Amino acid sequence: MGLTATFIRLTEGELCEVIHDGGEGNIRGNQLINIDKSWDAIAFLISNQQYDYDEQPIAKLIFGTHDLCEYSDSEVCYILPEEVKAFNRHLSQLSDEMLYNRLDFEFMETHNVYPNIWDNEAEKEQVWKYLLHWISEVRTFYQKASANNEAIITYIT
């Protein structure tokens, strides 16, 4: 099955309730998306192919900026509305062409970028279509959260 990333949009009030109960309650939000196994590759692409891409500030839009709790052996994190707006601005400045040009199978294979599908350069276009679909979903998700002044909860399970 593999590891997938889930994002939940919620109001600042809903986030306060979740933080207050330590994430122990049922997390409800306006919208939920699961971006399948694309999360690590997206973090790599938006972080400009850095060796430590998952530690880059922009990668926090995938991994979250503030720890909330553990859930099913996963760290649940959240992103405040003002951070969502900043991430949204950054995402809007990254063109599809720019991200495509960062798609380096050899580097991604060497650095074990999940989902470890980088061993066949001939499949680059097919892999790009898969990633572009989820990049578009993440952009739309952040645009809506930003427009509605919402927070986001992230977790990978």
XYZ file of N, CA and C in Angstrom:
471
model
N 0.822 -1.192 0.000
C 0.000 0.000 0.000
C 0.865 1.253 0.000
N 1.791 1.398 0.912
C 2.699 2.541 0.913
C 2.216 3.705 1.742
N 3.100 4.679 1.869
C 2.817 5.873 2.662
C 2.140 6.929 1.805
N 1.061 7.488 2.322
C 0.352 8.557 1.628
C 0.213 9.757 2.560
N 0.075 10.941 1.966
C -0.066 12.169 2.748
C -1.499 12.673 2.664
N -1.986 13.134 3.810
C -3.335 13.685 3.898
C -3.254 15.105 4.424
N -4.069 15.974 3.848
C -4.186 17.365 4.279
C -5.652 17.639 4.616
N -5.866 18.390 5.681
C -7.217 18.775 6.093
C -7.245 20.288 6.268
N -8.207 20.939 5.625
C -8.416 22.379 5.819
C -9.382 22.570 6.973
N -9.100 23.542 7.835
C -10.015 23.849 8.921
C -9.869 25.300 9.331
N -10.924 25.815 9.946
C -10.904 27.202 10.380
C -9.940 27.359 11.539
N -9.590 28.595 11.819
C -8.694 28.846 12.946
C -9.345 28.409 14.253
N -10.646 28.594 14.371
C -11.366 28.148 15.564
C -11.329 26.638 15.712
N -11.537 25.941 14.609
C -11.457 24.475 14.644
C -10.046 24.022 15.007
N -9.048 24.714 14.476
C -7.668 24.376 14.808
C -7.416 24.583 16.295
N -7.913 25.675 16.854
C -7.743 25.933 18.295
C -8.341 24.800 19.123
N -9.499 24.310 18.714
C -10.123 23.185 19.427
C -9.256 21.933 19.345
N -8.714 21.666 18.160
C -7.864 20.490 17.967
C -6.602 20.607 18.812
N -5.998 21.793 18.825
C -4.791 22.010 19.628
C -5.116 21.866 21.106
N -6.251 22.419 21.529
C -6.656 22.372 22.930
C -6.811 20.927 23.427
N -7.377 20.068 22.574
C -7.552 18.673 23.012
C -6.370 17.794 22.608
N -5.274 18.424 22.148
C -4.056 17.685 21.826
C -4.200 16.755 20.640
N -5.174 17.019 19.781
C -5.390 16.171 18.619
C -6.091 14.872 18.941
N -6.571 14.752 20.178
C -7.198 13.502 20.608
C -8.617 13.330 20.071
N -9.272 14.431 19.750
C -10.650 14.353 19.262
C -10.698 14.055 17.781
N -11.882 14.076 17.246
C -12.090 13.846 15.823
C -11.755 15.134 15.080
N -10.772 15.104 14.217
C -10.375 16.290 13.462
C -11.309 16.437 12.272
N -12.066 17.521 12.300
C -12.997 17.798 11.211
C -12.560 19.077 10.522
N -12.720 19.113 9.229
C -12.381 20.302 8.478
C -13.272 20.423 7.260
N -13.106 21.530 6.560
C -13.922 21.786 5.374
C -13.582 20.854 4.225
N -12.342 20.461 4.172
C -11.886 19.714 3.006
C -10.756 18.800 3.417
N -10.705 17.661 2.798
C -9.634 16.712 3.038
C -9.149 16.211 1.688
N -7.833 16.160 1.500
C -7.288 15.506 0.306
C -6.183 14.562 0.737
N -6.029 13.517 -0.042
C -4.928 12.584 0.128
C -4.165 12.621 -1.183
N -2.879 12.943 -1.122
C -2.096 13.109 -2.346
C -1.286 11.863 -2.684
N -1.793 10.733 -2.247
C -1.210 9.448 -2.597
C 0.254 9.412 -2.178
N 1.092 8.802 -2.958
C 2.504 8.618 -2.619
C 3.385 9.733 -3.175
N 2.794 10.797 -3.667
C 3.538 11.872 -4.328
C 4.205 12.848 -3.366
N 3.886 12.791 -2.093
C 4.287 13.812 -1.115
C 5.788 14.082 -1.072
N 6.615 13.068 -1.059
C 8.059 13.272 -0.936
C 8.634 13.847 -2.232
N 8.169 13.359 -3.354
C 8.632 13.888 -4.641
C 8.230 15.353 -4.788
N 7.031 15.706 -4.351
C 6.608 17.107 -4.417
C 7.492 17.955 -3.514
N 7.764 17.481 -2.312
C 8.648 18.221 -1.395
C 10.013 18.430 -2.056
N 10.521 17.400 -2.715
C 11.797 17.506 -3.413
C 11.738 18.563 -4.512
N 10.700 18.521 -5.348
C 10.605 19.438 -6.479
C 10.426 20.886 -6.037
N 9.582 21.125 -5.052
C 9.353 22.512 -4.626
C 10.532 23.067 -3.841
N 11.392 22.178 -3.332
C 12.556 22.611 -2.551
C 13.797 22.800 -3.420
N 13.639 22.739 -4.714
C 14.710 22.995 -5.660
C 15.856 21.997 -5.546
N 15.509 20.727 -5.424
C 16.480 19.637 -5.484
C 17.573 19.731 -4.424
N 17.293 20.280 -3.308
C 18.290 20.366 -2.246
C 18.571 18.971 -1.701
N 19.817 18.722 -1.308
C 20.159 17.441 -0.697
C 19.285 17.202 0.531
N 19.117 18.225 1.337
C 18.276 18.136 2.539
C 16.903 18.768 2.274
N 16.331 18.423 1.124
C 15.075 19.030 0.679
C 13.969 18.958 1.723
N 13.889 17.868 2.474
C 12.803 17.721 3.443
C 12.971 18.638 4.652
N 14.132 19.280 4.776
C 14.361 20.241 5.861
C 14.216 21.684 5.391
N 13.999 21.886 4.115
C 13.843 23.239 3.584
C 12.518 23.838 4.060
N 12.488 25.138 4.348
C 11.247 25.751 4.852
C 10.034 25.504 3.961
N 10.203 25.554 2.634
C 9.050 25.367 1.753
C 8.500 23.950 1.832
N 9.332 22.975 2.154
C 8.856 21.588 2.271
C 7.868 21.426 3.419
N 7.845 22.392 4.323
C 6.916 22.323 5.457
C 5.461 22.399 4.990
N 5.228 22.837 3.757
C 3.846 22.839 3.263
C 3.358 21.420 3.054
N 4.278 20.471 2.939
C 3.927 19.054 2.875
C 3.947 18.438 4.275
N 4.973 18.746 5.045
C 5.199 18.084 6.330
C 4.590 18.797 7.534
N 4.195 20.060 7.371
C 3.635 20.824 8.475
C 4.707 21.620 9.201
N 4.279 22.655 9.888
C 5.221 23.551 10.562
C 5.225 23.388 12.074
N 4.142 22.897 12.640
C 4.017 22.765 14.096
C 3.532 21.356 14.432
N 4.220 20.688 15.352
C 3.810 19.347 15.780
C 2.526 19.419 16.597
N 1.632 18.470 16.358
C 0.385 18.392 17.106
C 0.329 17.138 17.960
N 0.437 15.966 17.311
C 0.321 14.707 18.050
C 0.796 13.558 17.164
N 0.787 12.377 17.712
C 1.078 11.152 16.954
C -0.250 10.505 16.583
N -0.319 9.961 15.378
C -1.513 9.239 14.934
C -1.055 8.090 14.057
N -1.352 6.885 14.464
C -1.036 5.705 13.665
C 0.431 5.710 13.221
N 1.320 5.889 14.165
C 2.767 5.945 13.906
C 3.178 7.086 12.982
N 2.386 8.128 12.947
C 2.679 9.279 12.111
C 2.613 10.547 12.949
N 3.440 11.496 12.588
C 3.400 12.800 13.242
C 2.334 13.643 12.552
N 1.377 14.126 13.337
C 0.354 15.026 12.818
C 0.831 16.441 13.104
N 0.845 17.270 12.081
C 1.323 18.640 12.213
C 0.271 19.595 11.677
N 0.455 20.868 12.003
C -0.478 21.867 11.479
C 0.279 23.063 10.946
N -0.433 23.839 10.135
C 0.090 25.038 9.495
C -0.914 26.149 9.765
N -0.456 27.245 10.331
C -1.323 28.369 10.665
C -1.771 29.117 9.408
N -2.915 29.805 9.469
C -3.435 30.498 8.276
C -2.437 31.455 7.620
N -1.673 32.208 8.406
C -0.709 33.130 7.787
C 0.420 32.365 7.089
N 0.765 31.189 7.602
C 1.763 30.347 6.943
C 1.187 29.745 5.662
N -0.079 29.368 5.708
C -0.758 28.845 4.517
C -0.700 29.880 3.400
N -0.966 31.137 3.741
C -0.929 32.211 2.738
C 0.473 32.352 2.132
N 1.502 32.276 2.961
C 2.879 32.378 2.464
C 3.220 31.191 1.560
N 2.831 29.997 1.962
C 3.075 28.817 1.130
C 2.325 28.932 -0.195
N 1.105 29.429 -0.143
C 0.313 29.594 -1.355
C 1.001 30.558 -2.324
N 1.522 31.665 -1.795
C 2.245 32.621 -2.649
C 3.459 31.938 -3.304
N 4.180 31.158 -2.516
C 5.367 30.481 -3.056
C 4.969 29.467 -4.136
N 3.943 28.680 -3.865
C 3.492 27.692 -4.858
C 3.070 28.359 -6.160
N 2.430 29.507 -6.066
C 1.944 30.190 -7.268
C 3.097 30.712 -8.127
N 4.292 30.825 -7.543
C 5.461 31.304 -8.288
C 6.245 30.175 -8.953
N 5.885 28.935 -8.657
C 6.577 27.788 -9.231
C 5.802 27.275 -10.446
N 6.355 27.494 -11.611
C 5.667 27.041 -12.827
C 5.831 25.535 -12.994
N 4.936 24.956 -13.767
C 5.042 23.529 -14.079
C 6.375 23.232 -14.770
N 6.778 24.114 -15.677
C 8.038 23.923 -16.393
C 9.228 23.931 -15.423
N 9.216 24.852 -14.476
C 10.294 24.923 -13.492
C 10.378 23.623 -12.692
N 9.228 23.115 -12.265
C 9.206 21.879 -11.485
C 9.637 20.687 -12.334
N 9.176 20.642 -13.569
C 9.566 19.552 -14.473
C 11.087 19.517 -14.656
N 11.687 20.681 -14.793
C 13.130 20.759 -14.980
C 13.911 20.288 -13.752
N 13.274 20.232 -12.616
C 13.911 19.746 -11.388
C 13.759 18.228 -11.219
N 13.023 17.594 -12.097
C 12.761 16.158 -12.010
C 14.007 15.396 -12.467
N 14.829 15.023 -11.526
C 16.120 14.391 -11.779
C 16.085 12.974 -11.213
N 15.773 12.001 -12.068
C 15.606 10.623 -11.622
C 16.844 10.080 -10.927
N 18.020 10.369 -11.475
C 19.250 9.834 -10.885
C 19.436 10.357 -9.453
N 19.280 11.648 -9.271
C 19.424 12.241 -7.942
C 18.360 11.693 -6.995
N 17.125 11.598 -7.481
C 16.014 11.136 -6.653
C 16.208 9.675 -6.247
N 16.730 8.872 -7.159
C 17.019 7.469 -6.854
C 18.133 7.376 -5.814
N 19.196 8.142 -6.015
C 20.338 8.130 -5.101
C 19.950 8.556 -3.689
N 19.033 9.511 -3.586
C 18.653 10.058 -2.282
C 17.343 9.472 -1.744
N 16.912 8.368 -2.337
C 15.738 7.627 -1.853
C 14.489 8.494 -1.685
N 14.236 9.334 -2.672
C 13.008 10.134 -2.647
C 11.837 9.191 -2.865
N 10.916 9.192 -1.923
C 9.742 8.324 -1.999
C 8.843 8.809 -3.115
N 8.251 7.951 -3.906
C 8.001 6.534 -3.730
C 8.984 5.598 -4.423
N 10.214 6.009 -4.614
C 11.260 5.137 -5.163
C 10.876 4.522 -6.519
N 10.483 5.391 -7.434
C 10.092 4.962 -8.782
C 11.012 5.585 -9.835
N 12.238 5.873 -9.442
C 13.128 6.689 -10.270
C 14.150 5.871 -11.045
N 13.955 4.575 -11.160
C 14.960 3.729 -11.793
C 14.786 3.587 -13.304
N 13.743 4.188 -13.876
C 13.499 4.035 -15.307
C 13.215 5.397 -15.933
N 14.259 6.026 -16.442
C 14.157 7.354 -17.060
C 13.150 7.355 -18.221
N 12.930 6.205 -18.856
C 11.989 6.121 -19.976
C 10.554 6.414 -19.533
N 10.288 6.271 -18.250
C 8.943 6.525 -17.724
C 8.774 7.947 -17.194
N 9.715 8.827 -17.498
C 9.707 10.186 -16.949
C 8.404 10.926 -17.249
N 7.912 10.841 -18.468
C 6.688 11.567 -18.842
C 5.473 11.031 -18.074
N 5.399 9.725 -17.944
C 4.284 9.127 -17.196
C 4.353 9.525 -15.716
N 5.545 9.475 -15.148
C 5.728 9.871 -13.748
C 5.399 11.347 -13.586
N 5.824 12.175 -14.541
C 5.537 13.609 -14.469
C 4.028 13.866 -14.479
N 3.284 13.165 -15.307
C 1.824 13.345 -15.333
C 1.210 13.020 -13.972
N 1.689 11.951 -13.366
C 1.228 11.565 -12.025
C 1.528 12.682 -11.022
N 2.779 13.145 -11.016
C 3.166 14.192 -10.066
C 2.441 15.505 -10.341
N 2.318 15.871 -11.607
C 1.649 17.125 -11.956
C 0.196 17.127 -11.487
N -0.475 15.996 -11.588
C -1.848 15.897 -11.078
C -1.894 16.271 -9.603
N -0.998 15.696 -8.808
C -1.015 15.952 -7.366
C -0.484 17.333 -7.021
N 0.464 17.838 -7.797
C 0.929 19.212 -7.593
C -0.236 20.170 -7.803
N -1.018 19.944 -8.838
C -2.195 20.790 -9.109
C -3.205 20.707 -7.971
N -3.403 19.510 -7.442
C -4.330 19.341 -6.305
C -3.823 20.100 -5.079
N -2.526 20.022 -4.819
C -1.955 20.738 -3.670
C -2.101 22.242 -3.874
N -1.812 22.732 -5.074
C -1.958 24.170 -5.357
C -3.397 24.626 -5.107
N -4.350 23.891 -5.645
C -5.758 24.251 -5.470
C -6.152 24.218 -4.002
N -5.687 23.220 -3.290
C -5.989 23.081 -1.869
C -5.468 24.290 -1.090
N -4.231 24.669 -1.362
C -3.642 25.825 -0.678
C -4.308 27.130 -1.104
N -4.691 27.258 -2.364
C -5.393 28.460 -2.819
C -6.697 28.639 -2.053
N -7.458 27.561 -1.922
C -8.738 27.636 -1.211
C -8.527 27.921 0.268
N -7.563 27.261 0.881
C -7.296 27.497 2.301
C -6.851 28.940 2.524
N -6.001 29.441 1.644
C -5.517 30.813 1.754
C -6.667 31.807 1.590
N -7.494 31.605 0.589
C -8.625 32.508 0.333
C -9.617 32.526 1.493
N -9.740 31.400 2.188
C -10.696 31.289 3.305
C -10.048 31.505 4.668
N -8.772 31.911 4.679
C -8.036 32.149 5.926
C -8.072 30.914 6.834
N -7.792 29.768 6.239
C -7.861 28.498 6.965
C -6.475 27.974 7.306
N -6.452 27.107 8.296
C -5.262 26.355 8.687
C -5.291 25.019 7.957
N -4.168 24.311 8.006
C -4.089 22.982 7.397
C -3.421 22.033 8.370
N -3.976 20.842 8.447
C -3.365 19.750 9.218
C -2.786 18.774 8.205
N -1.569 18.280 8.483
C -0.906 17.338 7.588
C -0.480 16.095 8.353
N -0.561 14.961 7.690
C 0.023 13.749 8.244
C 0.268 12.731 7.150
N 1.240 11.874 7.381
C 1.630 10.851 6.421
C 1.464 9.497 7.100
N 0.658 8.637 6.486
C 0.429 7.296 7.060
C 0.541 6.248 5.973
